[in-house]
Every structure is written in C-alpha cells, then in structure tokens.
C-alpha positions as protocol buffer text, in pm:
chain_id: "A"
residue {
  index: 1
  type: UNK
  ca { x: -3246 y: -10159 z: -7370 }
}
residue {
  index: 2
  type: UNK
  ca { x: -3029 y: -9873 z: -7208 }
}
residue {
  index: 3
  type: UNK
  ca { x: -2900 y: -10139 z: -6979 }
}
residue {
  index: 4
  type: UNK
  ca { x: -2809 y: -10346 z: -7234 }
}
residue {
  index: 5
  type: UNK
  ca { x: -2579 y: -10090 z: -7417 }
}
residue {
  index: 6
  type: UNK
  ca { x: -2409 y: -10020 z: -7093 }
}
residue {
  index: 7
  type: UNK
  ca { x: -2341 y: -10388 z: -6993 }
}
residue {
  index: 8
  type: UNK
  ca { x: -2202 y: -10424 z: -7386 }
}
residue {
  index: 9
  type: UNK
  ca { x: -2013 y: -10105 z: -7346 }
}
residue {
  index: 10
  type: UNK
  ca { x: -1846 y: -10206 z: -7069 }
}
residue {
  index: 11
  type: UNK
  ca { x: -1741 y: -10512 z: -7017 }
}
residue {
  index: 12
  type: UNK
  ca { x: -1640 y: -10584 z: -7461 }
}
residue {
  index: 13
  type: UNK
  ca { x: -1309 y: -10400 z: -7378 }
}
residue {
  index: 14
  type: UNK
  ca { x: -1010 y: -10569 z: -7586 }
}
residue {
  index: 15
  type: UNK
  ca { x: -986 y: -10677 z: -7921 }
}
residue {
  index: 16
  type: UNK
  ca { x: -1067 y: -11078 z: -7925 }
}
residue {
  index: 17
  type: UNK
  ca { x: -719 y: -11231 z: -8002 }
}
residue {
  index: 18
  type: UNK
  ca { x: -365 y: -11014 z: -7901 }
}
residue {
  index: 19
  type: UNK
  ca { x: -113 y: -11174 z: -8231 }
}
residue {
  index: 20
  type: UNK
  ca { x: 185 y: -11145 z: -8105 }
}
residue {
  index: 21
  type: UNK
  ca { x: 430 y: -10883 z: -8296 }
}
residue {
  index: 22
  type: UNK
  ca { x: 351 y: -10516 z: -8276 }
}
residue {
  index: 23
  type: UNK
  ca { x: 214 y: -10502 z: -8683 }
}
residue {
  index: 24
  type: UNK
  ca { x: -61 y: -10808 z: -8567 }
}
residue {
  index: 25
  type: UNK
  ca { x: -157 y: -10658 z: -8234 }
}
residue {
  index: 26
  type: UNK
  ca { x: -201 y: -10268 z: -8446 }
}
residue {
  index: 27
  type: UNK
  ca { x: -407 y: -10498 z: -8755 }
}
residue {
  index: 28
  type: UNK
  ca { x: -577 y: -10606 z: -8421 }
}
residue {
  index: 29
  type: UNK
  ca { x: -723 y: -10276 z: -8243 }
}
residue {
  index: 30
  type: UNK
  ca { x: -770 y: -10145 z: -8626 }
}
residue {
  index: 31
  type: UNK
  ca { x: -1008 y: -10474 z: -8662 }
}
residue {
  index: 32
  type: UNK
  ca { x: -1131 y: -10365 z: -8265 }
}
residue {
  index: 33
  type: UNK
  ca { x: -1277 y: -9984 z: -8391 }
}
residue {
  index: 34
  type: UNK
  ca { x: -1411 y: -10088 z: -8681 }
}
residue {
  index: 35
  type: UNK
  ca { x: -1649 y: -10334 z: -8562 }
}
residue {
  index: 36
  type: UNK
  ca { x: -1693 y: -10246 z: -8233 }
}
residue {
  index: 37
  type: UNK
  ca { x: -2014 y: -10058 z: -8376 }
}
residue {
  index: 38
  type: UNK
  ca { x: -2196 y: -10275 z: -8612 }
}
residue {
  index: 39
  type: UNK
  ca { x: -2110 y: -10581 z: -8297 }
}
residue {
  index: 40
  type: UNK
  ca { x: -2304 y: -10383 z: -8023 }
}
residue {
  index: 41
  type: UNK
  ca { x: -2556 y: -10274 z: -8237 }
}
residue {
  index: 42
  type: UNK
  ca { x: -2627 y: -10684 z: -8370 }
}
residue {
  index: 43
  type: UNK
  ca { x: -2614 y: -10789 z: -7978 }
}
residue {
  index: 44
  type: UNK
  ca { x: -2896 y: -10552 z: -7943 }
}
residue {
  index: 45
  type: UNK
  ca { x: -3138 y: -10588 z: -8226 }
}
residue {
  index: 46
  type: UNK
  ca { x: -3115 y: -11023 z: -8145 }
}
residue {
  index: 47
  type: UNK
  ca { x: -3141 y: -10837 z: -7775 }
}
residue {
  index: 48
  type: UNK
  ca { x: -3464 y: -10655 z: -7837 }
}
residue {
  index: 49
  type: UNK
  ca { x: -3628 y: -10886 z: -8176 }
}
residue {
  index: 50
  type: UNK
  ca { x: -3915 y: -11071 z: -7945 }
}
residue {
  index: 51
  type: UNK
  ca { x: -4020 y: -10707 z: -7821 }
}
residue {
  index: 52
  type: UNK
  ca { x: -4366 y: -10560 z: -7959 }
}
residue {
  index: 53
  type: UNK
  ca { x: -4414 y: -10186 z: -7981 }
}
residue {
  index: 54
  type: UNK
  ca { x: -4787 y: -10004 z: -8032 }
}
residue {
  index: 55
  type: UNK
  ca { x: -4720 y: -10035 z: -8390 }
}
residue {
  index: 56
  type: UNK
  ca { x: -4700 y: -10380 z: -8410 }
}
residue {
  index: 57
  type: UNK
  ca { x: -4417 y: -10253 z: -8668 }
}
residue {
  index: 58
  type: UNK
  ca { x: -4050 y: -10422 z: -8638 }
}
residue {
  index: 59
  type: UNK
  ca { x: -3748 y: -10143 z: -8588 }
}
residue {
  index: 60
  type: UNK
  ca { x: -3529 y: -10087 z: -8766 }
}
residue {
  index: 61
  type: UNK
  ca { x: -3155 y: -10053 z: -8565 }
}
residue {
  index: 62
  type: UNK
  ca { x: -2971 y: -9802 z: -8738 }
}
residue {
  index: 63
  type: UNK
  ca { x: -2567 y: -9797 z: -8695 }
}
residue {
  index: 64
  type: UNK
  ca { x: -2423 y: -10143 z: -8850 }
}
residue {
  index: 65
  type: UNK
  ca { x: -2396 y: -9932 z: -9192 }
}
residue {
  index: 66
  type: UNK
  ca { x: -2278 y: -9697 z: -9349 }
}
residue {
  index: 67
  type: UNK
  ca { x: -2108 y: -9355 z: -9244 }
}
residue {
  index: 68
  type: UNK
  ca { x: -2265 y: -9103 z: -9102 }
}
residue {
  index: 69
  type: UNK
  ca { x: -2428 y: -8931 z: -9401 }
}
residue {
  index: 70
  type: UNK
  ca { x: -2554 y: -9283 z: -9454 }
}
residue {
  index: 71
  type: UNK
  ca { x: -2670 y: -9346 z: -9107 }
}
residue {
  index: 72
  type: UNK
  ca { x: -2875 y: -9006 z: -9127 }
}
residue {
  index: 73
  type: UNK
  ca { x: -3048 y: -9051 z: -9436 }
}
residue {
  index: 74
  type: UNK
  ca { x: -3225 y: -9412 z: -9287 }
}
residue {
  index: 75
  type: UNK
  ca { x: -3266 y: -9262 z: -8979 }
}
residue {
  index: 76
  type: UNK
  ca { x: -3439 y: -8938 z: -9177 }
}
residue {
  index: 77
  type: UNK
  ca { x: -3672 y: -9206 z: -9357 }
}
residue {
  index: 78
  type: UNK
  ca { x: -3748 y: -9409 z: -9115 }
}
residue {
  index: 79
  type: UNK
  ca { x: -3923 y: -9041 z: -8902 }
}
residue {
  index: 80
  type: UNK
  ca { x: -4051 y: -8917 z: -9267 }
}
residue {
  index: 81
  type: UNK
  ca { x: -4201 y: -9252 z: -9258 }
}
residue {
  index: 82
  type: UNK
  ca { x: -4361 y: -9289 z: -8940 }
}
residue {
  index: 83
  type: UNK
  ca { x: -4147 y: -9575 z: -8894 }
}
residue {
  index: 84
  type: UNK
  ca { x: -3999 y: -9698 z: -8551 }
}
residue {
  index: 85
  type: UNK
  ca { x: -3585 y: -9755 z: -8568 }
}
residue {
  index: 86
  type: UNK
  ca { x: -3272 y: -9712 z: -8283 }
}
residue {
  index: 87
  type: UNK
  ca { x: -3022 y: -9520 z: -8356 }
}
residue {
  index: 88
  type: UNK
  ca { x: -2719 y: -9643 z: -8211 }
}
residue {
  index: 89
  type: UNK
  ca { x: -2386 y: -9312 z: -8238 }
}
residue {
  index: 90
  type: UNK
  ca { x: -2047 y: -9342 z: -8081 }
}
residue {
  index: 91
  type: UNK
  ca { x: -1890 y: -8981 z: -7993 }
}
residue {
  index: 92
  type: UNK
  ca { x: -1571 y: -8997 z: -7925 }
}
residue {
  index: 93
  type: UNK
  ca { x: -1283 y: -9217 z: -7884 }
}
residue {
  index: 94
  type: UNK
  ca { x: -1394 y: -9650 z: -7878 }
}
residue {
  index: 95
  type: UNK
  ca { x: -952 y: -9707 z: -7901 }
}
residue {
  index: 96
  type: UNK
  ca { x: -891 y: -9437 z: -7648 }
}
residue {
  index: 97
  type: UNK
  ca { x: -1107 y: -9567 z: -7366 }
}
residue {
  index: 98
  type: UNK
  ca { x: -1000 y: -9894 z: -7429 }
}
residue {
  index: 99
  type: UNK
  ca { x: -659 y: -9834 z: -7481 }
}
residue {
  index: 100
  type: UNK
  ca { x: -611 y: -9596 z: -7166 }
}
residue {
  index: 101
  type: UNK
  ca { x: -895 y: -9694 z: -7012 }
}
residue {
  index: 102
  type: UNK
  ca { x: -1013 y: -9271 z: -6968 }
}
residue {
  index: 103
  type: UNK
  ca { x: -1395 y: -9381 z: -6930 }
}
residue {
  index: 104
  type: UNK
  ca { x: -1431 y: -8959 z: -7046 }
}
residue {
  index: 105
  type: UNK
  ca { x: -1287 y: -9075 z: -7400 }
}
residue {
  index: 106
  type: UNK
  ca { x: -1645 y: -9223 z: -7556 }
}
residue {
  index: 107
  type: UNK
  ca { x: -1983 y: -9223 z: -7527 }
}
residue {
  index: 108
  type: UNK
  ca { x: -2322 y: -9326 z: -7650 }
}
residue {
  index: 109
  type: UNK
  ca { x: -2567 y: -9164 z: -7825 }
}
residue {
  index: 110
  type: UNK
  ca { x: -2887 y: -9307 z: -7872 }
}
residue {
  index: 111
  type: UNK
  ca { x: -3247 y: -9218 z: -8024 }
}
residue {
  index: 112
  type: UNK
  ca { x: -3545 y: -9430 z: -8073 }
}
residue {
  index: 113
  type: UNK
  ca { x: -3834 y: -9272 z: -8252 }
}
residue {
  index: 114
  type: UNK
  ca { x: -4143 y: -9455 z: -8253 }
}
residue {
  index: 115
  type: UNK
  ca { x: -4488 y: -9324 z: -8455 }
}
residue {
  index: 116
  type: UNK
  ca { x: -4662 y: -9072 z: -8279 }
}
residue {
  index: 117
  type: UNK
  ca { x: -4446 y: -8975 z: -8038 }
}
residue {
  index: 118
  type: UNK
  ca { x: -4147 y: -8751 z: -7987 }
}
residue {
  index: 119
  type: UNK
  ca { x: -3843 y: -8864 z: -7915 }
}
residue {
  index: 120
  type: UNK
  ca { x: -3623 y: -9068 z: -7662 }
}
residue {
  index: 121
  type: UNK
  ca { x: -3295 y: -9068 z: -7640 }
}
residue {
  index: 122
  type: UNK
  ca { x: -3034 y: -9200 z: -7388 }
}
residue {
  index: 123
  type: UNK
  ca { x: -2633 y: -9145 z: -7296 }
}
residue {
  index: 124
  type: UNK
  ca { x: -2378 y: -9474 z: -7182 }
}
residue {
  index: 125
  type: UNK
  ca { x: -2108 y: -9401 z: -7058 }
}
residue {
  index: 126
  type: UNK
  ca { x: -1903 y: -9683 z: -6847 }
}
residue {
  index: 127
  type: UNK
  ca { x: -1981 y: -9518 z: -6559 }
}
residue {
  index: 128
  type: UNK
  ca { x: -2382 y: -9373 z: -6637 }
}
residue {
  index: 129
  type: UNK
  ca { x: -2660 y: -9447 z: -6828 }
}
residue {
  index: 130
  type: UNK
  ca { x: -2920 y: -9160 z: -6822 }
}
residue {
  index: 131
  type: UNK
  ca { x: -3304 y: -9190 z: -7031 }
}
residue {
  index: 132
  type: UNK
  ca { x: -3545 y: -8933 z: -7145 }
}
residue {
  index: 133
  type: UNK
  ca { x: -3840 y: -8899 z: -7364 }
}
residue {
  index: 134
  type: UNK
  ca { x: -4000 y: -8549 z: -7270 }
}
residue {
  index: 135
  type: UNK
  ca { x: -4189 y: -8587 z: -7022 }
}
residue {
  index: 136
  type: UNK
  ca { x: -3950 y: -8863 z: -6847 }
}
residue {
  index: 137
  type: UNK
  ca { x: -3623 y: -8849 z: -6727 }
}
residue {
  index: 138
  type: UNK
  ca { x: -3404 y: -9252 z: -6526 }
}
residue {
  index: 139
  type: UNK
  ca { x: -3152 y: -9302 z: -6463 }
}
residue {
  index: 140
  type: UNK
  ca { x: -2998 y: -9641 z: -6448 }
}
residue {
  index: 141
  type: UNK
  ca { x: -2860 y: -9690 z: -6027 }
}
residue {
  index: 142
  type: UNK
  ca { x: -2579 y: -10007 z: -5985 }
}
residue {
  index: 143
  type: UNK
  ca { x: -2817 y: -10233 z: -5935 }
}
residue {
  index: 144
  type: UNK
  ca { x: -2966 y: -10245 z: -6302 }
}
residue {
  index: 145
  type: UNK
  ca { x: -3327 y: -10089 z: -6165 }
}
residue {
  index: 146
  type: UNK
  ca { x: -3393 y: -9708 z: -6391 }
}
residue {
  index: 147
  type: UNK
  ca { x: -3475 y: -9460 z: -6145 }
}
residue {
  index: 148
  type: UNK
  ca { x: -3636 y: -9179 z: -6300 }
}
residue {
  index: 149
  type: UNK
  ca { x: -3558 y: -8842 z: -6202 }
}
residue {
  index: 150
  type: UNK
  ca { x: -3700 y: -8538 z: -6096 }
}
residue {
  index: 151
  type: UNK
  ca { x: -3572 y: -8290 z: -6327 }
}
residue {
  index: 152
  type: UNK
  ca { x: -3321 y: -8189 z: -6070 }
}
residue {
  index: 153
  type: UNK
  ca { x: -2891 y: -8214 z: -6133 }
}
residue {
  index: 154
  type: UNK
  ca { x: -2749 y: -8569 z: -5925 }
}
residue {
  index: 155
  type: UNK
  ca { x: -2480 y: -8378 z: -5733 }
}
residue {
  index: 156
  type: UNK
  ca { x: -2741 y: -8100 z: -5604 }
}
residue {
  index: 157
  type: UNK
  ca { x: -2449 y: -7862 z: -5537 }
}
residue {
  index: 158
  type: UNK
  ca { x: -2218 y: -7701 z: -5826 }
}
residue {
  index: 159
  type: UNK
  ca { x: -1827 y: -7589 z: -5764 }
}
residue {
  index: 160
  type: UNK
  ca { x: -1880 y: -7242 z: -5902 }
}
residue {
  index: 161
  type: UNK
  ca { x: -1583 y: -7209 z: -6004 }
}
residue {
  index: 162
  type: UNK
  ca { x: -1563 y: -7417 z: -6311 }
}
residue {
  index: 163
  type: UNK
  ca { x: -1622 y: -7442 z: -6655 }
}
residue {
  index: 164
  type: UNK
  ca { x: -1587 y: -7680 z: -6942 }
}
residue {
  index: 165
  type: UNK
  ca { x: -1483 y: -7673 z: -7297 }
}
residue {
  index: 166
  type: UNK
  ca { x: -1368 y: -7808 z: -7614 }
}
residue {
  index: 167
  type: UNK
  ca { x: -1047 y: -7741 z: -7710 }
}
residue {
  index: 168
  type: UNK
  ca { x: -1085 y: -7498 z: -7998 }
}
residue {
  index: 169
  type: UNK
  ca { x: -1242 y: -7261 z: -7769 }
}
residue {
  index: 170
  type: UNK
  ca { x: -915 y: -7125 z: -7575 }
}
residue {
  index: 171
  type: UNK
  ca { x: -899 y: -6834 z: -7637 }
}
residue {
  index: 172
  type: UNK
  ca { x: -1203 y: -6726 z: -7443 }
}
residue {
  index: 173
  type: UNK
  ca { x: -1026 y: -6867 z: -7153 }
}
residue {
  index: 174
  type: UNK
  ca { x: -946 y: -6519 z: -7024 }
}
residue {
  index: 175
  type: UNK
  ca { x: -1303 y: -6359 z: -7086 }
}
residue {
  index: 176
  type: UNK
  ca { x: -1430 y: -6707 z: -6836 }
}
residue {
  index: 177
  type: UNK
  ca { x: -1190 y: -6617 z: -6638 }
}
residue {
  index: 178
  type: UNK
  ca { x: -1304 y: -6235 z: -6588 }
}
residue {
  index: 179
  type: UNK
  ca { x: -1614 y: -6392 z: -6545 }
}
residue {
  index: 180
  type: UNK
  ca { x: -1595 y: -6595 z: -6212 }
}
residue {
  index: 181
  type: UNK
  ca { x: -1461 y: -6890 z: -6346 }
}
residue {
  index: 182
  type: UNK
  ca { x: -1109 y: -6992 z: -6224 }
}
residue {
  index: 183
  type: UNK
  ca { x: -1058 y: -7344 z: -6329 }
}
residue {
  index: 184
  type: UNK
  ca { x: -1087 y: -7384 z: -6719 }
}
residue {
  index: 185
  type: UNK
  ca { x: -1100 y: -7685 z: -6876 }
}
residue {
  index: 186
  type: UNK
  ca { x: -1092 y: -7748 z: -7240 }
}
residue {
  index: 187
  type: UNK
  ca { x: -1156 y: -8178 z: -7356 }
}
residue {
  index: 188
  type: UNK
  ca { x: -1021 y: -8252 z: -7766 }
}
residue {
  index: 189
  type: UNK
  ca { x: -1395 y: -8093 z: -7943 }
}
residue {
  index: 190
  type: UNK
  ca { x: -1430 y: -8520 z: -8058 }
}
residue {
  index: 191
  type: UNK
  ca { x: -1422 y: -8599 z: -7684 }
}
residue {
  index: 192
  type: UNK
  ca { x: -1655 y: -8300 z: -7536 }
}
residue {
  index: 193
  type: UNK
  ca { x: -2007 y: -8470 z: -7540 }
}
residue {
  index: 194
  type: UNK
  ca { x: -1879 y: -8814 z: -7239 }
}
residue {
  index: 195
  type: UNK
  ca { x: -1720 y: -8483 z: -7138 }
}
residue {
  index: 196
  type: UNK
  ca { x: -2026 y: -8328 z: -7051 }
}
residue {
  index: 197
  type: UNK
  ca { x: -2175 y: -8639 z: -6954 }
}
residue {
  index: 198
  type: UNK
  ca { x: -1935 y: -8723 z: -6676 }
}
residue {
  index: 199
  type: UNK
  ca { x: -1826 y: -8335 z: -6529 }
}
residue {
  index: 200
  type: UNK
  ca { x: -2186 y: -8156 z: -6576 }
}
residue {
  index: 201
  type: UNK
  ca { x: -2476 y: -8437 z: -6543 }
}
residue {
  index: 202
  type: UNK
  ca { x: -2282 y: -8680 z: -6354 }
}
residue {
  index: 203
  type: UNK
  ca { x: -2079 y: -8481 z: -6124 }
}
residue {
  index: 204
  type: UNK
  ca { x: -1994 y: -8081 z: -5972 }
}
residue {
  index: 205
  type: UNK
  ca { x: -1880 y: -7895 z: -6273 }
}
residue {
  index: 206
  type: UNK
  ca { x: -2142 y: -7586 z: -6369 }
}
residue {
  index: 207
  type: UNK
  ca { x: -2145 y: -7532 z: -6706 }
}
residue {
  index: 208
  type: UNK
  ca { x: -2024 y: -7600 z: -7012 }
}
residue {
  index: 209
  type: UNK
  ca { x: -2016 y: -7529 z: -7362 }
}
residue {
  index: 210
  type: UNK
  ca { x: -2043 y: -7824 z: -7640 }
}
residue {
  index: 211
  type: UNK
  ca { x: -1889 y: -7748 z: -7941 }
}
residue {
  index: 212
  type: UNK
  ca { x: -2160 y: -7794 z: -8307 }
}
residue {
  index: 213
  type: UNK
  ca { x: -2206 y: -8193 z: -8380 }
}
residue {
  index: 214
  type: UNK
  ca { x: -2360 y: -8400 z: -8670 }
}
residue {
  index: 215
  type: UNK
  ca { x: -2744 y: -8554 z: -8571 }
}
residue {
  index: 216
  type: UNK
  ca { x: -2698 y: -8846 z: -8499 }
}
residue {
  index: 217
  type: UNK
  ca { x: -2445 y: -8754 z: -8198 }
}
residue {
  index: 218
  type: UNK
  ca { x: -2728 y: -8505 z: -8045 }
}
residue {
  index: 219
  type: UNK
  ca { x: -2888 y: -8738 z: -7723 }
}
residue {
  index: 220
  type: UNK
  ca { x: -2726 y: -8515 z: -7484 }
}
residue {
  index: 221
  type: UNK
  ca { x: -2931 y: -8188 z: -7602 }
}
residue {
  index: 222
  type: UNK
  ca { x: -3251 y: -8394 z: -7461 }
}
residue {
  index: 223
  type: UNK
  ca { x: -3114 y: -8579 z: -7236 }
}
residue {
  index: 224
  type: UNK
  ca { x: -2949 y: -8274 z: -7020 }
}
residue {
  index: 225
  type: UNK
  ca { x: -3264 y: -8079 z: -7118 }
}
residue {
  index: 226
  type: UNK
  ca { x: -3520 y: -8310 z: -6928 }
}
residue {
  index: 227
  type: UNK
  ca { x: -3193 y: -8439 z: -6671 }
}
residue {
  index: 228
  type: UNK
  ca { x: -3293 y: -8090 z: -6518 }
}
residue {
  index: 229
  type: UNK
  ca { x: -2941 y: -7851 z: -6715 }
}
residue {
  index: 230
  type: UNK
  ca { x: -2996 y: -7503 z: -6849 }
}
residue {
  index: 231
  type: UNK
  ca { x: -2950 y: -7585 z: -7258 }
}
residue {
  index: 232
  type: UNK
  ca { x: -2954 y: -7325 z: -7538 }
}
residue {
  index: 233
  type: UNK
  ca { x: -2778 y: -7293 z: -7867 }
}
residue {
  index: 234
  type: UNK
  ca { x: -2469 y: -7117 z: -7847 }
}
residue {
  index: 235
  type: UNK
  ca { x: -2535 y: -6966 z: -8182 }
}
residue {
  index: 236
  type: UNK
  ca { x: -2761 y: -6624 z: -8286 }
}
residue {
  index: 237
  type: UNK
  ca { x: -2985 y: -6540 z: -8093 }
}
residue {
  index: 238
  type: UNK
  ca { x: -2944 y: -6835 z: -7823 }
}
residue {
  index: 239
  type: UNK
  ca { x: -3240 y: -7044 z: -7794 }
}
residue {
  index: 240
  type: UNK
  ca { x: -3363 y: -7208 z: -7501 }
}
residue {
  index: 241
  type: UNK
  ca { x: -3358 y: -7585 z: -7513 }
}
residue {
  index: 242
  type: UNK
  ca { x: -3682 y: -7775 z: -7331 }
}
residue {
  index: 243
  type: UNK
  ca { x: -3679 y: -8154 z: -7370 }
}
residue {
  index: 244
  type: UNK
  ca { x: -3996 y: -8059 z: -7631 }
}
residue {
  index: 245
  type: UNK
  ca { x: -3777 y: -7813 z: -7851 }
}
residue {
  index: 246
  type: UNK
  ca { x: -3496 y: -8060 z: -7835 }
}
residue {
  index: 247
  type: UNK
  ca { x: -3685 y: -8326 z: -7984 }
}
residue {
  index: 248
  type: UNK
  ca { x: -3822 y: -8102 z: -8265 }
}
residue {
  index: 249
  type: UNK
  ca { x: -3461 y: -7978 z: -8351 }
}
residue {
  index: 250
  type: UNK
  ca { x: -3294 y: -8314 z: -8391 }
}
residue {
  index: 251
  type: UNK
  ca { x: -3611 y: -8450 z: -8604 }
}
residue {
  index: 252
  type: UNK
  ca { x: -3576 y: -8156 z: -8843 }
}
residue {
  index: 253
  type: UNK
  ca { x: -3147 y: -8179 z: -8875 }
}
residue {
  index: 254
  type: UNK
  ca { x: -3213 y: -8587 z: -8909 }
}
residue {
  index: 255
  type: UNK
  ca { x: -3508 y: -8545 z: -9229 }
}
residue {
  index: 256
  type: UNK
  ca { x: -3434 y: -8162 z: -9364 }
}
residue {
  index: 257
  type: UNK
  ca { x: -3069 y: -8242 z: -9518 }
}
residue {
  index: 258
  type: UNK
  ca { x: -2903 y: -8042 z: -9277 }
}
residue {
  index: 259
  type: UNK
  ca { x: -2805 y: -8249 z: -9014 }
}
residue {
  index: 260
  type: UNK
  ca { x: -2477 y: -8068 z: -8871 }
}
residue {
  index: 261
  type: UNK
  ca { x: -2646 y: -7865 z: -8543 }
}
residue {
  index: 262
  type: UNK
  ca { x: -2513 y: -7558 z: -8359 }
}
residue {
  index: 263
  type: UNK
  ca { x: -2303 y: -7579 z: -8058 }
}
residue {
  index: 264
  type: UNK
  ca { x: -2512 y: -7571 z: -7748 }
}
residue {
  index: 265
  type: UNK
  ca { x: -2441 y: -7471 z: -7371 }
}
residue {
  index: 266
  type: UNK
  ca { x: -2544 y: -7699 z: -7088 }
}
residue {
  index: 267
  type: UNK
  ca { x: -2595 y: -7512 z: -6669 }
}
residue {
  index: 268
  type: UNK
  ca { x: -2708 y: -7624 z: -6381 }
}
residue {
  index: 269
  type: UNK
  ca { x: -2892 y: -7337 z: -6409 }
}
residue {
  index: 270
  type: UNK
  ca { x: -3043 y: -7082 z: -6647 }
}
residue {
  index: 271
  type: UNK
  ca { x: -2819 y: -6809 z: -6506 }
}
residue {
  index: 272
  type: UNK
  ca { x: -2537 y: -6952 z: -6572 }
}
residue {
  index: 273
  type: UNK
  ca { x: -2625 y: -7038 z: -6952 }
}
residue {
  index: 274
  type: UNK
  ca { x: -2678 y: -6670 z: -7035 }
}
residue {
  index: 275
  type: UNK
  ca { x: -2360 y: -6563 z: -6876 }
}
residue {
  index: 276
  type: UNK
  ca { x: -2187 y: -6782 z: -7101 }
}
residue {
  index: 277
  type: UNK
  ca { x: -2411 y: -6704 z: -7397 }
}
residue {
  index: 278
  type: UNK
  ca { x: -2299 y: -6364 z: -7325 }
}
residue {
  index: 279
  type: UNK
  ca { x: -1950 y: -6391 z: -7359 }
}
residue {
  index: 280
  type: UNK
  ca { x: -2051 y: -6600 z: -7684 }
}
residue {
  index: 281
  type: UNK
  ca { x: -2244 y: -6349 z: -7829 }
}
residue {
  index: 282
  type: UNK
  ca { x: -1894 y: -6098 z: -7755 }
}
residue {
  index: 283
  type: UNK
  ca { x: -1713 y: -6324 z: -7932 }
}
residue {
  index: 284
  type: UNK
  ca { x: -1892 y: -6376 z: -8195 }
}
residue {
  index: 285
  type: UNK
  ca { x: -1932 y: -6021 z: -8234 }
}
residue {
  index: 286
  type: UNK
  ca { x: -1560 y: -5940 z: -8239 }
}
residue {
  index: 287
  type: UNK
  ca { x: -1556 y: -6189 z: -8568 }
}
residue {
  index: 288
  type: UNK
  ca { x: -1277 y: -6408 z: -8379 }
}
residue {
  index: 289
  type: UNK
  ca { x: -1471 y: -6785 z: -8369 }
}
residue {
  index: 290
  type: UNK
  ca { x: -1422 y: -6782 z: -8726 }
}
residue {
  index: 291
  type: UNK
  ca { x: -1309 y: -7203 z: -8652 }
}
residue {
  index: 292
  type: UNK
  ca { x: -1578 y: -7198 z: -8384 }
}
residue {
  index: 293
  type: UNK
  ca { x: -1867 y: -7137 z: -8620 }
}
residue {
  index: 294
  type: UNK
  ca { x: -1724 y: -7435 z: -8856 }
}
C-alpha cells in the first residue's frame, strides 16, 4: 500500500484549478489543503478494495473524516473490537510542502492493525517510504521495489557534531554544545517528524529530540526502532522503546483516552540517546522546561 501512498503524495502537488486573482487563488489553496487527506484516503481505499486479509473482514480506512479526536476514537474502537483498520494522518504542514517545495515540511504517518498481530507502521515523505512491523523493516527504493532492511541505518557513518530539536527546546542549545554537538539545528515543532525522517533516518544526523505528539502521528516511533535507531522516551525514566514496546505504547494510547504521547529521543546509537537523555533530565530537574512538558 505504501508505494501507492507515496506516489500520491509525490504527484498530487497543486490545486486542480488556478482561478485568477489573489482571493480566488487563496481559496483554491484553502480547498486543496482541506481536501488533501480525505482525497488521499479515498484513493488508497479504492486501490485496496480487492485486498483480502486473513481475518476475512474489510478494513476500515481512517483519516478522511473527523478531527484527531474523532479519528483516534475510531482507531481505538477498531483495536478494541479486533477489527482490521488503516489510519493515515498528516504530520507537519502539507500546504508548506507544496507551496515552498520543502520536503521536510510534511509527511504521512500510517498505522495498520490486523487482528492477533502487533501494529504495522509506515512513514511516507516525498523522498522516502519506510515500513516496519515488530519483526521486519522495509524501505521502498527508486525502482518501486521493497527492500528488507537488516536493522542498520541507511547511512552507516553519522556526522557526530549534529543534533536536531524542535524550536521549543532552544534553551538546551548551550548544554548540547557543551556535550559536543557543534551544530544544533531547530525546526518548528509541527515539522519535527518529517525533519527527523530526513535528517536521522535518511541522512547523517546522529540524534534528534522528537517533541510530544498525538498517537495517530506516532508511526515514527515503531519505524525508527525497527530501522536500527535507539528510541527512548524523553520523559521521566527515559524508557527505551524496542519495536514491541513501541507497538504496545501506540495501542495503549489509542484505547486509553490519553492519546498524547511523551517526546522521544531518536538516535543512531544507545550512547547518544543516553547522553541527550541526561541533558533532558537535568533540564527537567531545573524546572526550566514547563512549556516543553505541556
């Protein structure tokens, strides 16, 4: 399915019409932004209409209707009822992606549930599509084929001086520089997911802090864990998330009525994750991160 999703995200790039005048153009872009996800979900649903799963039950496709709260309820209901479902959610800013052409502005978070199975998850950008279950990880390559990954990062050698954070953590810059990170990059909080995918999973940044987010936008937790990253919760305790733990965390958040997840540390190796975890712990102890925790 993900190759079809990626193709749609890559080619469906502009409003279908370009009316004359500033007001008409603004309206067309507003409509495009509002209709993008419903249109995408509808086309994926049509493309998968003839697929059959082992349960013999049609999957519910979530994302075309409702806000995050409504879609989370639908997703949680399907999990509790043990019925197959697919959730597609936008992370970041689709309009900025297609207006500026900034590939780090938006991505898709895909969660797939099949009865009696842990979750499958995928992250999709214009440049990449990464899929993971608790037992396997795959990458979509340029030829259109899926390649199974061995659990190692795509870029073997990271550049040790770099780290990526959301804007809300600018107060940590000095501490990170003292820890040896000479280039500390910040991005808007809403764009942290596509930025981490591009910088850490696809390129050579060794570590990033992923701010707290919504469960339907959390596919990156399972994907990063199975694609060879060290993934830790950034909150109290800093628990490491192996793929099974990431899947369980997502399911619990979707069904418990508490859909907001803690922030994550996503790093190329456990040592880097622990190093950044200590900085965050000291920051929490000093009570200087109230906005971050909220």
